[in-house]
Coordinates of C-alpha atoms and ligand atoms in Angstrom, one line a residue:
X1 CA 3.2 -1.6 42.3
X2 CA 5.5 1.3 41.6
X3 CA 8.8 0.6 40.0
X4 CA 11.7 2.3 41.9
X5 CA 13.8 2.6 38.7
X6 CA 14.2 5.8 36.8
X7 CA 11.9 5.9 33.8
X8 CA 12.2 7.4 30.4
X9 CA 9.1 7.9 28.3
X10 CA 9.4 8.8 24.6
X11 CA 6.3 9.8 22.7
X12 CA 6.4 9.4 19.0
X13 CA 4.0 9.7 16.1
X14 CA 4.8 6.7 13.9
X15 CA 6.6 3.4 14.0
X16 CA 10.2 4.3 13.1
X17 CA 10.4 7.7 14.7
X18 CA 11.6 6.1 17.9
X19 CA 14.7 4.9 16.1
X20 CA 15.6 8.0 14.1
X21 CA 14.9 10.6 16.8
X22 CA 15.7 8.8 20.1
X23 CA 17.2 5.4 19.3
X24 CA 20.5 6.4 21.0
X25 CA 19.0 7.7 24.2
X26 CA 16.6 4.7 24.4
X27 CA 19.4 2.2 23.9
X28 CA 21.7 4.1 26.4
X29 CA 19.0 4.3 29.0
X30 CA 18.2 0.6 28.7
X31 CA 21.9 -0.3 29.0
X32 CA 22.0 1.9 32.2
X33 CA 19.1 0.0 33.8
X34 CA 16.7 2.9 33.3
X35 CA 13.2 1.7 32.5
X36 CA 12.1 2.7 29.0
X37 CA 8.6 3.3 27.7
X38 CA 7.8 4.1 24.1
X39 CA 4.4 5.5 23.2
X40 CA 3.7 5.3 19.5
X41 CA 0.6 7.4 18.7
X42 CA -0.4 6.1 15.2
X43 CA -0.4 2.9 13.3
X44 CA 1.7 4.1 10.4
X45 CA -0.8 3.1 7.7
X46 CA 0.2 6.0 5.5
X47 CA 3.7 4.7 5.2
X48 CA 5.2 2.7 2.3
X49 CA 4.0 -0.8 1.6
X50 CA 6.7 -3.5 1.9
X51 CA 7.0 -3.5 -1.9
X52 CA 7.4 0.3 -2.0
X53 CA 3.9 1.2 -3.0
X54 CA 2.8 4.6 -1.7
X55 CA -0.7 5.4 -0.2
X56 CA -3.3 5.4 -3.0
X57 CA -1.2 3.4 -5.3
X58 CA -2.1 -0.2 -6.4
X59 CA -0.8 -2.7 -3.8
X60 CA -1.0 -0.3 -0.9
X61 CA -3.5 -1.7 1.6
X62 CA -3.4 0.7 4.6
X63 CA -4.3 -1.9 7.2
X64 CA -1.8 -4.4 5.9
X65 CA 0.8 -1.7 6.0
X66 CA -0.1 -0.9 9.6
X67 CA 0.1 -4.6 10.5
X68 CA 3.5 -5.0 8.8
X69 CA 4.9 -1.9 10.4
X70 CA 3.8 -3.2 13.8
X71 CA 6.2 -6.2 13.3
X72 CA 9.0 -3.7 12.4
X73 CA 8.2 -1.7 15.5
X74 CA 8.5 -4.8 17.7
X75 CA 11.8 -5.6 16.2
X76 CA 13.1 -2.0 16.7
X77 CA 12.0 -2.1 20.3
X78 CA 13.8 -5.4 20.9
X79 CA 17.0 -3.9 19.5
X80 CA 16.7 -0.7 21.6
X81 CA 15.8 -2.6 24.8
X82 CA 12.4 -0.8 25.1
X83 CA 10.7 -2.3 28.2
X84 CA 7.2 -1.2 27.4
X85 CA 5.6 -0.4 24.1
X86 CA 2.2 1.4 24.3
X87 CA 0.2 2.0 21.2
X88 CA -2.4 4.7 21.0
X89 CA -3.3 3.2 17.6
X90 CA -4.7 6.3 16.0
X91 CA -4.9 6.2 12.2
X92 CA -1.8 7.7 10.6
X93 CA -2.9 11.1 9.2
X94 CA -0.4 11.2 6.3
X95 CA 1.5 14.2 5.2
X96 CA 0.1 17.7 5.5
X97 CA -2.8 18.3 3.1
X98 CA -3.6 14.7 2.5
X99 CA -7.3 13.7 2.6
X100 CA -6.3 11.2 5.4
X101 CA -5.7 14.2 7.7
X102 CA -9.5 14.4 8.2
X103 CA -10.4 10.7 8.0
X104 CA -12.4 9.3 10.9
X105 CA -10.0 8.0 13.6
X106 CA -7.0 9.9 12.3
X107 CA -4.7 11.3 14.9
X108 CA -4.8 14.8 13.4
X109 CA -8.6 14.9 13.6
X110 CA -8.7 13.7 17.2
X111 CA -9.3 16.5 19.8
X112 CA -6.1 17.2 21.7
X113 CA -7.9 16.7 25.0
X114 CA -8.8 13.1 24.0
X115 CA -5.3 12.1 23.1
X116 CA -3.9 13.9 26.1
X117 CA -6.3 12.1 28.5
X118 CA -5.1 8.7 27.2
X119 CA -1.5 9.7 27.4
X120 CA -2.0 11.1 30.9
X121 CA -3.3 7.7 32.0
X122 CA 0.0 6.2 30.8
X123 CA 2.0 8.9 32.6
X124 CA 0.1 8.2 35.8
X125 CA 0.8 4.5 35.3
X126 CA 4.5 4.6 34.5
X127 CA 5.4 7.9 36.3
X128 CA 8.2 8.8 33.9
X129 CA 11.0 11.0 35.3
X130 CA 11.8 12.2 31.9
X131 CA 9.5 12.6 28.9
X132 CA 10.7 13.3 25.4
X133 CA 8.7 14.4 22.3
X134 CA 8.8 16.8 19.4
X135 CA 8.8 20.6 19.3
X136 CA 5.7 22.5 18.3
X137 CA 6.5 22.1 14.6
X138 CA 6.8 18.4 15.0
X139 CA 10.4 18.8 13.9
X140 CA 9.5 19.0 10.2
X141 CA 5.8 19.9 10.1
X142 CA 4.2 16.4 9.9
X143 CA 0.6 16.7 11.3
X144 CA 1.0 13.6 13.5
X145 CA 4.3 14.9 15.0
X146 CA 2.6 18.2 15.8
X147 CA -0.3 16.4 17.4
X148 CA 2.1 14.2 19.4
X149 CA 3.7 17.3 20.7
X150 CA 0.3 18.8 21.6
X151 CA -1.0 15.8 23.5
X152 CA 2.3 15.3 25.3
X153 CA 2.5 18.9 26.5
X154 CA -1.1 18.8 27.6
X155 CA -0.6 15.5 29.4
X156 CA 2.6 16.5 31.2
X157 CA 0.9 19.7 32.3
X158 CA -2.2 17.8 33.5
X159 CA -0.2 15.2 35.4
X160 CA 2.7 17.4 36.7
X161 CA 4.9 14.5 37.7
X162 CA 7.6 14.4 35.1
X163 CA 10.8 16.0 36.5
X164 CA 12.2 16.8 33.0
X165 CA 10.6 17.3 29.6
X166 CA 12.5 17.5 26.3
X167 CA 11.9 18.2 22.7
X168 CA 14.1 16.5 20.1
X169 CA 16.0 18.8 17.8
X170 CA 19.1 19.0 15.7
X171 CA 21.8 21.6 15.7
X172 CA 22.1 23.7 12.5
X173 CA 25.8 22.8 12.5
X174 CA 24.9 19.1 12.4
X175 CA 22.5 19.6 9.5
X176 CA 25.3 21.3 7.6
X177 CA 27.7 18.5 8.4
X178 CA 25.2 15.9 7.4
X179 CA 24.6 17.7 4.1
X180 CA 28.4 17.8 3.4
X181 CA 28.9 14.1 4.3
X182 CA 25.9 12.9 2.3
X183 CA 27.0 14.9 -0.7
X184 CA 30.5 13.6 -0.3
X185 CA 29.1 10.0 -0.3
X186 CA 27.1 10.8 -3.4
X187 CA 23.8 10.3 -1.6
X188 CA 22.3 13.7 -2.4
X189 CA 23.0 15.7 -5.6
X190 CA 25.9 18.2 -5.3
X191 CA 23.5 21.0 -6.2
X192 CA 20.9 20.2 -3.5
X193 CA 20.0 23.3 -1.4
X194 CA 22.1 23.6 1.8
X195 CA 20.3 21.6 4.5
X196 CA 21.3 24.2 7.0
X197 CA 19.4 26.8 5.2
X198 CA 16.1 24.9 5.2
X199 CA 13.7 26.9 7.3
X200 CA 12.4 25.5 10.6
X201 CA 14.9 22.7 10.5
X202 CA 17.0 22.4 13.6
X203 CA 18.1 25.3 15.9
X204 CA 21.3 27.3 16.3
X205 CA 23.8 25.3 18.3
X206 CA 23.8 27.7 21.3
X207 CA 20.1 27.1 21.9
X208 CA 20.5 23.4 22.4
X209 CA 20.4 22.6 26.1
X210 CA 21.3 18.9 26.0
X211 CA 23.9 17.0 24.0
X212 CA 23.9 13.3 24.6
X213 CA 26.8 11.2 23.3
X214 CA 25.3 8.0 22.0
X215 CA 28.2 7.0 19.9
X216 CA 28.5 3.7 21.9
X217 CA 24.9 2.9 20.8
X218 CA 25.2 4.0 17.1
X219 CA 25.2 0.3 16.0
X220 CA 22.0 -0.3 17.9
X221 CA 20.4 2.8 16.5
X222 CA 21.4 1.8 13.0
X223 CA 19.9 -1.7 13.6
X224 CA 16.7 -0.2 14.9
X225 CA 16.4 2.0 11.9
X226 CA 17.2 -1.0 9.6
X227 CA 14.3 -2.9 11.4
X228 CA 12.0 -0.4 9.6
X229 CA 13.2 -1.5 6.2
X230 CA 9.9 -1.1 4.5
X231 CA 10.1 2.7 4.9
X232 CA 12.2 4.7 2.5
X233 CA 12.6 7.7 4.8
X234 CA 15.7 6.5 6.7
X235 CA 17.3 4.8 3.7
X236 CA 19.7 7.7 3.1
X237 CA 21.1 7.3 6.6
X238 CA 21.4 3.5 6.3
X239 CA 23.5 4.0 3.1
X240 CA 26.1 5.9 5.0
X241 CA 29.2 3.9 5.9
X242 CA 29.1 2.9 9.6
X243 CA 31.8 5.3 10.6
X244 CA 30.0 8.2 8.9
X245 CA 26.7 7.1 10.4
X246 CA 28.3 7.3 13.8
X247 CA 29.5 10.8 13.1
X248 CA 26.1 11.9 12.0
X249 CA 23.9 10.0 14.4
X250 CA 26.3 9.6 17.4
X251 CA 25.0 12.6 19.2
X252 CA 21.4 13.2 20.0
X253 CA 20.4 16.8 20.9
X254 CA 17.4 18.2 22.8
X255 CA 15.8 21.3 24.1
X256 CA 15.0 21.0 27.8
X257 CA 11.6 22.7 28.2
X258 CA 10.7 21.7 31.8
X259 CA 13.0 21.0 34.7
X260 CA 12.4 20.4 38.4
X261 CA 16.0 19.3 39.1
X262 CA 18.0 22.4 38.7
X263 CA 20.7 20.6 36.7
X264 CA 23.1 23.1 35.1
X265 CA 22.9 23.7 31.3
X266 CA 24.2 22.7 28.9
X267 CA 24.0 19.1 30.1
X268 CA 25.0 15.8 28.5
X269 CA 22.5 13.5 30.2
X270 CA 18.7 13.5 30.1
X271 CA 18.9 12.2 33.7
X272 CA 21.3 14.9 35.0
X273 CA 20.0 15.9 38.4
X274 CA 18.1 12.7 38.9
X275 CA 21.0 10.3 39.7
Ligands
ZN301 ZN1 6.9 10.2 11.9

């Protein structure tokens, strides 16, 4: 049976990426009656253990970490109103250069065609109008994010049904603003390098095609990020006072890389031209 509702599909690498990168648009879409599908490609086994142990350290059992992170992912999806969670369940490849990159079953060592074929089946099944994933650098160079980008672009090309395809990004101005606020709050050292000058991080503001105001959903986004409490990555954001969090996380920005609707740019809605 086909579902007549509009559908948003977000393809992410790890449990927790859905909250940080697209928590606002997922919560907003759910509130607007749009069907939301989250595809999480890996099991997150290379993340932190609940007690903080890192991979390879005593107390870090990769399969136990994956199982624990699954419960966090379910909680995050409940907060964001995700209708369907699909797990590709590849092994988390870890950071660039780690031995786990090449471990059997790792997402990074999986041929793109194989991952793309599985994702294409999900696209055929859910027929998303809008698909969101990372840019070619996986936003910050994580192998699994790059692989998620690759399988998504291959799958949307093979299926050809999504009306709009987006890559998550951040504006350079936002990075600078975040750096200023985090320094002001004492969360990063005053002499830390300017975030805006970090290479390959974000794009110039005028290249951003899509600015979505998700301020109304900042609390949900924060709660979804907090659901992944075992991971230290988002801790810096959660330490921000709520009003500062809303400033930093209240707008989600994207690069529109495929469009069959003709909606004018810049736009403020992933579904512009579709409703
Ligand atoms: Zn990730």
